[in-house]
Amino acid sequence: MENIVDFAGVIFENIEKTKPVVHNISNIVTANDCANITLACGGSPTMAQHPEEVDDITSACDGFVINLGNMEDSVVEAMLRAGKRNNAIGHPVILDPVGAGAAEKRNNVLFKLIDEIKFSVIRGNISEIKFLATGMSGAKGVDASEADKVTEKNIDYVADMAKNLSKKTGAVIAISGEIDIIADENRAYIIKNGCAMMSRVTGTGCMLSSVIGVFCAANKEHILEACVAAVSSYGYAGELAYKKTIENDGGTSSFRMYLIDYMSKMNWEIFKGGALIESR
Amino acid sequence: MENIVDFAGVIFENIEKTKPVVHNISNIVTANDCANITLACGGSPTMAQHPEEVDDITSACDGFVINLGNMEDSVVEAMLRAGKRNNAIGHPVILDPVGAGAAEKRNNVLFKLIDEIKFSVIRGNISEIKFLATGMSGAKGVDASEADKVTEKNIDYVADMAKNLSKKTGAVIAISGEIDIIADENRAYIIKNGCAMMSRVTGTGCMLSSVIGVFCAANKEHILEACVAAVSSYGYAGELAYKKTIENDGGTSSFRMYLIDYMSKMNWEIFKGGALIESR
Amino acid sequence: MENIVDFAGVIFENIEKTKPVVHNISNIVTANDCANITLACGGSPTMAQHPEEVDDITSACDGFVINLGNMEDSVVEAMLRAGKRNNAIGHPVILDPVGAGAAEKRNNVLFKLIDEIKFSVIRGNISEIKFLATGMSGAKGVDASEADKVTEKNIDYVADMAKNLSKKTGAVIAISGEIDIIADENRAYIIKNGCAMMSRVTGTGCMLSSVIGVFCAANKEHILEACVAAVSSYGYAGELAYKKTIENDGGTSSFRMYLIDYMSKMNWEIFKGGALIESR
C-alpha cells in the first residue's frame, strides 16, 4: 500500500521524461476532453481516425486508447487496424468499453475488438465491466446502474470478478466509481479517491481512460502500478476540484475545468498527500 | 402567469424524482455541451448514433432530442429510426432544426424528419421557425437574422405564427431569442429571460433543446408547461451567468461555464425568483 | 512595424462593421473551440460539412476555413466542393494542414486540396509548414517537433522558406509557435506574442486558424496585414490569459477559458498595448 504510493515516484518521473504521444480514437462527445486531459497530465494526443492513416499515425506514438463511444463503421475499422498495429510493435492498448451492454450492435463491436486486439487495460464503470465479465448489467444508457454499485459489502466479490476477467483477457481491469478497483489476475487495489460530482460531468470516464493511456505509455513495464497511480491521482484531482468549486460558488462546469486544471498540476508530491489506496 | 411559475414546482420535482435518461443525436460542434447541460439540469445523456444500435438505446431512455447540426447520411438514418421508435413507445421527441432554410439539402432532410416523425416540441431561433412556418427566412448561417427578430411590435404576429405551426405539426413550438415565444395551438407564453451574451457562445440553442428534452422527458403529460419552465429557467441562468461574468471580469468563455454552472444549481426556489413569463 | 500596428485599426474596424460569417470545416476534437473563438473575435461560425449542402452554405458566408483534423472521405469531398465555390466567388480560403507529414494518406489529401483550391492563407506549426515546403518534417503526431523549432538563429532561414512557399502557393504563410512568422512572397513579419502554455491546450492552433478566418473574411484586400493582426492579438490574448491563470492559481483548462475570454474582449486599443511585431 505504502509501497505503491512510493513507487509512483518512478511512474510520474517516466511521464515527465518521455512525454508520451498517445493515439486516442474517441468520439464526438468527449474527444476534446480526452485530448486536453492527455496534454494536462503530460502526454501529447493524436486523434486521427481515418482507417487508411492509422497505421502510420499509431506507429509514431507510444500508446493507444480505444474509446467505444463513437461506433461508426469506418471508425471501428480504424480501431481494429490501429489496435493490431500497436500489438505488433508492443505498445500498450487501452479499451474504454463505453455503453457495454446497452445495445446488441454495440456488444458485437465490443466482442470483436476484444477478440482481435490484446488489451493492456480495460477501464469501465461497474456496469460495463460486469457486462464483460458476466454478460449481464443493470445499466440504462452510459451511466452505471445503482444496483451494480461497488460497496463495502460486495467489494471482495467485485475484486474477484475483476481478477477473473483479467485472467480471461490478459488485461489489467480498472473499474471506476465511488470505490475504484484495479486488478490483474493476482492482485487487486482498492482506491477511495474521487467525489460524487464526477458523475455529473460528461466524459469523466473517457478522460480517465486517456489519463491511463498516458501513464501506461510511459510505463510499459508497470501497467498495473501505472493504472493505480492514474486512477488515484485523477480521483484526488477531483477532490481538489470539488473543494475549489465550492469555494467559488461554482457548479458542474467549473468543476470540470478545475478537474483538468488539477491534473495539469499533478505530480508525485501532490499525489502522496492525497492517494487513498489499499491492496487486497 | 403566476399559475405556471407555481406549477413549475411539479415540473422540477418530476425531474428530480425520475432523473430521465435522454437520448440526444447531436453534432460534432455541440455534442459535449448538450451532454453536459443534460447532466447539469438533472438528466442523464446517451449520445449513440449508429443506425443499427439506436432502437436498443432509445428504448431504454425516457425521451429523445434530434439536433440537425450534423447531417451525414448514417446519422440521419439513425434519427429516423430512433424517432419512429420513440413515437411507437410514446416518448417525447424534440426537434432542433439547426440551420433550417440555409441549404436545399438541409431543408429536404428537415422536411423528411417532420413528415416521418411526430414531434412533441420544435425549438429553433426565429429565422428557423419562420422558415418552417412560411418557407422563407432572412438568415445567413445558423444565427437568426436581424430582420426576423421578435420585437414588442411583431410579438402578436409571431405568436400567431407559432400557434399555426403548432396546429400544423402537433408540436409545441419554442422560439428562442431576446424574447422567447412558446406556443401550442391554443396558448402562447412570452418569456423575457436571457441576455445578449448567449448569442456570442456556440451551442446555446442546442443546449436549450437538450434542456427541453430533460424537462419534457420527466413531464410527458405537461409538454407546454415543461417547455416554458425549461426556456425561462435557462434564460434566467443566463442572466445570473452574465452577472458573474462581469463581476469576474470574464468574457464569453467564462459566461459559457457559468451558464452551465447555474443550470446545475437551478431549482424551483431559484426559478421563482427570476422567471419572467407572460401568457397571450 | 509601427505601421502595421496602426493600420490594424482598420482591420479591427472592418470586423466590427461586417461581422463576417465564416464557414469552418473542422474536426471532432476542436469544432466547438473553433466555433466559440469565431464568435469571440467578432464573427459568426457555420460548421456544415455535408458535401451536398456546402455549396449553398458557403455562398452565404464571407470566408472559409479548412481544418484537416477530420479527414473522412465525405468531409474531404465537402472541403473540395466548398473550397472551389469560394474560389469562384472570390472569398478568402484558409488552410490548416493539421498533422501534415504524419501519414501518407493525410499527405495525399493535403496535396489534393492544395492542387485544387487556391488558398489565401496556410497556417500551421513549423513542422507542418516545413513539410509543405520541403517534403520533410521531424514531427511525431500533431505537435511541432523540438528539432524544427524557430529560434533567433534560424529565423531568417525560416522566413525565406515561408516566402518561397508563399511564392509557390500564392498563399500567405503563417507559422505559429513561440516565434511566429507571417510571410507573403515579398515580406515577412516576426511576432513574439504568445506563451508556452498555449502548447498544453488542444486546439490552440485550430482556433488561431479560425481567428485568421474572421480577420481575413472582413479584410479581403489586406490578407497579410489581417493575418499579422490575428496572430499577434491571439498571442497577446494568450499572455493575458496566462497572467490571469497564475493569479487564480489555475491550470491548463482555466488558461483555455481565459484565452477565449480575452479574444472576446480584444480590440485595437488593447492590441496596441501588447503587439510585438517586427518586419524582415
PDB file of N, CA, C and O in Angstrom, chain B residues 71-95:
ATOM      1  N   MET B  71     -25.471  16.229 -40.278  1.00  0.00           N
ATOM      2  CA  MET B  71     -26.479  15.740 -41.211  1.00  0.00           C
ATOM      3  C   MET B  71     -25.946  14.640 -42.095  1.00  0.00           C
ATOM      4  O   MET B  71     -26.479  14.377 -43.159  1.00  0.00           O
ATOM      5  N   GLU B  72     -24.863  13.954 -41.656  1.00  0.00           N
ATOM      6  CA  GLU B  72     -24.326  12.911 -42.526  1.00  0.00           C
ATOM      7  C   GLU B  72     -25.350  11.790 -42.648  1.00  0.00           C
ATOM      8  O   GLU B  72     -26.175  11.567 -41.758  1.00  0.00           O
ATOM      9  N   ASP B  73     -25.304  11.079 -43.770  1.00  0.00           N
ATOM     10  CA  ASP B  73     -26.384  10.179 -44.141  1.00  0.00           C
ATOM     11  C   ASP B  73     -26.693   9.139 -43.061  1.00  0.00           C
ATOM     12  O   ASP B  73     -27.847   8.885 -42.744  1.00  0.00           O
ATOM     13  N   SER B  74     -25.656   8.541 -42.464  1.00  0.00           N
ATOM     14  CA  SER B  74     -25.922   7.485 -41.478  1.00  0.00           C
ATOM     15  C   SER B  74     -26.544   8.072 -40.216  1.00  0.00           C
ATOM     16  O   SER B  74     -27.338   7.418 -39.542  1.00  0.00           O
ATOM     17  N   VAL B  75     -26.199   9.310 -39.898  1.00  0.00           N
ATOM     18  CA  VAL B  75     -26.782   9.942 -38.712  1.00  0.00           C
ATOM     19  C   VAL B  75     -28.258  10.264 -38.939  1.00  0.00           C
ATOM     20  O   VAL B  75     -29.096  10.071 -38.053  1.00  0.00           O
ATOM     21  N   VAL B  76     -28.582  10.707 -40.135  1.00  0.00           N
ATOM     22  CA  VAL B  76     -29.988  10.980 -40.452  1.00  0.00           C
ATOM     23  C   VAL B  76     -30.794   9.686 -40.380  1.00  0.00           C
ATOM     24  O   VAL B  76     -31.916   9.662 -39.860  1.00  0.00           O
ATOM     25  N   GLU B  77     -30.199   8.599 -40.878  1.00  0.00           N
ATOM     26  CA  GLU B  77     -30.875   7.296 -40.776  1.00  0.00           C
ATOM     27  C   GLU B  77     -31.128   6.941 -39.307  1.00  0.00           C
ATOM     28  O   GLU B  77     -32.210   6.464 -38.941  1.00  0.00           O
ATOM     29  N   ALA B  78     -30.140   7.207 -38.467  1.00  0.00           N
ATOM     30  CA  ALA B  78     -30.293   6.938 -37.032  1.00  0.00           C
ATOM     31  C   ALA B  78     -31.396   7.808 -36.430  1.00  0.00           C
ATOM     32  O   ALA B  78     -32.196   7.338 -35.606  1.00  0.00           O
ATOM     33  N   MET B  79     -31.458   9.073 -36.844  1.00  0.00           N
ATOM     34  CA  MET B  79     -32.509   9.967 -36.349  1.00  0.00           C
ATOM     35  C   MET B  79     -33.901   9.422 -36.688  1.00  0.00           C
ATOM     36  O   MET B  79     -34.796   9.400 -35.839  1.00  0.00           O
ATOM     37  N   LEU B  80     -34.062   8.985 -37.935  1.00  0.00           N
ATOM     38  CA  LEU B  80     -35.361   8.487 -38.388  1.00  0.00           C
ATOM     39  C   LEU B  80     -35.752   7.216 -37.629  1.00  0.00           C
ATOM     40  O   LEU B  80     -36.884   7.092 -37.145  1.00  0.00           O
ATOM     41  N   ARG B  81     -34.815   6.291 -37.489  1.00  0.00           N
ATOM     42  CA  ARG B  81     -35.131   5.042 -36.773  1.00  0.00           C
ATOM     43  C   ARG B  81     -35.462   5.315 -35.326  1.00  0.00           C
ATOM     44  O   ARG B  81     -36.453   4.790 -34.789  1.00  0.00           O
ATOM     45  N   ALA B  82     -34.641   6.119 -34.669  1.00  0.00           N
ATOM     46  CA  ALA B  82     -34.872   6.385 -33.240  1.00  0.00           C
ATOM     47  C   ALA B  82     -36.146   7.202 -33.048  1.00  0.00           C
ATOM     48  O   ALA B  82     -36.900   6.976 -32.093  1.00  0.00           O
ATOM     49  N   GLY B  83     -36.411   8.133 -33.950  1.00  0.00           N
ATOM     50  CA  GLY B  83     -37.624   8.950 -33.843  1.00  0.00           C
ATOM     51  C   GLY B  83     -38.883   8.101 -33.916  1.00  0.00           C
ATOM     52  O   GLY B  83     -39.806   8.231 -33.097  1.00  0.00           O
ATOM     53  N   LYS B  84     -38.909   7.185 -34.880  1.00  0.00           N
ATOM     54  CA  LYS B  84     -40.093   6.321 -35.044  1.00  0.00           C
ATOM     55  C   LYS B  84     -40.257   5.394 -33.842  1.00  0.00           C
ATOM     56  O   LYS B  84     -41.374   5.138 -33.387  1.00  0.00           O
ATOM     57  N   ARG B  85     -39.138   4.903 -33.362  1.00  0.00           N
ATOM     58  CA  ARG B  85     -39.193   4.019 -32.184  1.00  0.00           C
ATOM     59  C   ARG B  85     -39.762   4.778 -30.977  1.00  0.00           C
ATOM     60  O   ARG B  85     -40.602   4.263 -30.245  1.00  0.00           O
ATOM     61  N   ASN B  86     -39.320   6.008 -30.778  1.00  0.00           N
ATOM     62  CA  ASN B  86     -39.844   6.819 -29.672  1.00  0.00           C
ATOM     63  C   ASN B  86     -41.321   7.110 -29.853  1.00  0.00           C
ATOM     64  O   ASN B  86     -42.083   7.089 -28.884  1.00  0.00           O
ATOM     65  N   ASN B  87     -41.743   7.390 -31.078  1.00  0.00           N
ATOM     66  CA  ASN B  87     -43.169   7.601 -31.338  1.00  0.00           C
ATOM     67  C   ASN B  87     -43.958   6.345 -30.958  1.00  0.00           C
ATOM     68  O   ASN B  87     -45.010   6.425 -30.330  1.00  0.00           O
ATOM     69  N   ALA B  88     -43.430   5.187 -31.325  1.00  0.00           N
ATOM     70  CA  ALA B  88     -44.139   3.928 -31.067  1.00  0.00           C
ATOM     71  C   ALA B  88     -44.320   3.667 -29.574  1.00  0.00           C
ATOM     72  O   ALA B  88     -45.347   3.116 -29.148  1.00  0.00           O
ATOM     73  N   ILE B  89     -43.333   4.062 -28.763  1.00  0.00           N
ATOM     74  CA  ILE B  89     -43.430   3.791 -27.326  1.00  0.00           C
ATOM     75  C   ILE B  89     -43.890   5.024 -26.549  1.00  0.00           C
ATOM     76  O   ILE B  89     -43.906   5.017 -25.315  1.00  0.00           O
ATOM     77  N   GLY B  90     -44.269   6.080 -27.267  1.00  0.00           N
ATOM     78  CA  GLY B  90     -44.901   7.227 -26.598  1.00  0.00           C
ATOM     79  C   GLY B  90     -43.962   8.141 -25.827  1.00  0.00           C
ATOM     80  O   GLY B  90     -44.382   8.824 -24.889  1.00  0.00           O
ATOM     81  N   HIS B  91     -42.687   8.197 -26.221  1.00  0.00           N
ATOM     82  CA  HIS B  91     -41.757   9.103 -25.535  1.00  0.00           C
ATOM     83  C   HIS B  91     -41.684  10.447 -26.266  1.00  0.00           C
ATOM     84  O   HIS B  91     -41.778  10.490 -27.490  1.00  0.00           O
ATOM     85  N   PRO B  92     -41.471  11.529 -25.515  1.00  0.00           N
ATOM     86  CA  PRO B  92     -41.371  12.840 -26.168  1.00  0.00           C
ATOM     87  C   PRO B  92     -40.165  12.909 -27.105  1.00  0.00           C
ATOM     88  O   PRO B  92     -39.087  12.409 -26.774  1.00  0.00           O
ATOM     89  N   VAL B  93     -40.356  13.521 -28.261  1.00  0.00           N
ATOM     90  CA  VAL B  93     -39.271  13.728 -29.219  1.00  0.00           C
ATOM     91  C   VAL B  93     -39.171  15.220 -29.530  1.00  0.00           C
ATOM     92  O   VAL B  93     -40.173  15.860 -29.860  1.00  0.00           O
ATOM     93  N   ILE B  94     -37.976  15.754 -29.365  1.00  0.00           N
ATOM     94  CA  ILE B  94     -37.734  17.180 -29.555  1.00  0.00           C
ATOM     95  C   ILE B  94     -36.935  17.369 -30.839  1.00  0.00           C
ATOM     96  O   ILE B  94     -35.983  16.622 -31.080  1.00  0.00           O
ATOM     97  N   LEU B  95     -37.280  18.364 -31.637  1.00  0.00           N
ATOM     98  CA  LEU B  95     -36.515  18.669 -32.850  1.00  0.00           C
ATOM     99  C   LEU B  95     -35.865  20.041 -32.736  1.00  0.00           C
ATOM    100  O   LEU B  95     -36.526  21.031 -32.434  1.00  0.00           O
TER     101      LEU B  95
END
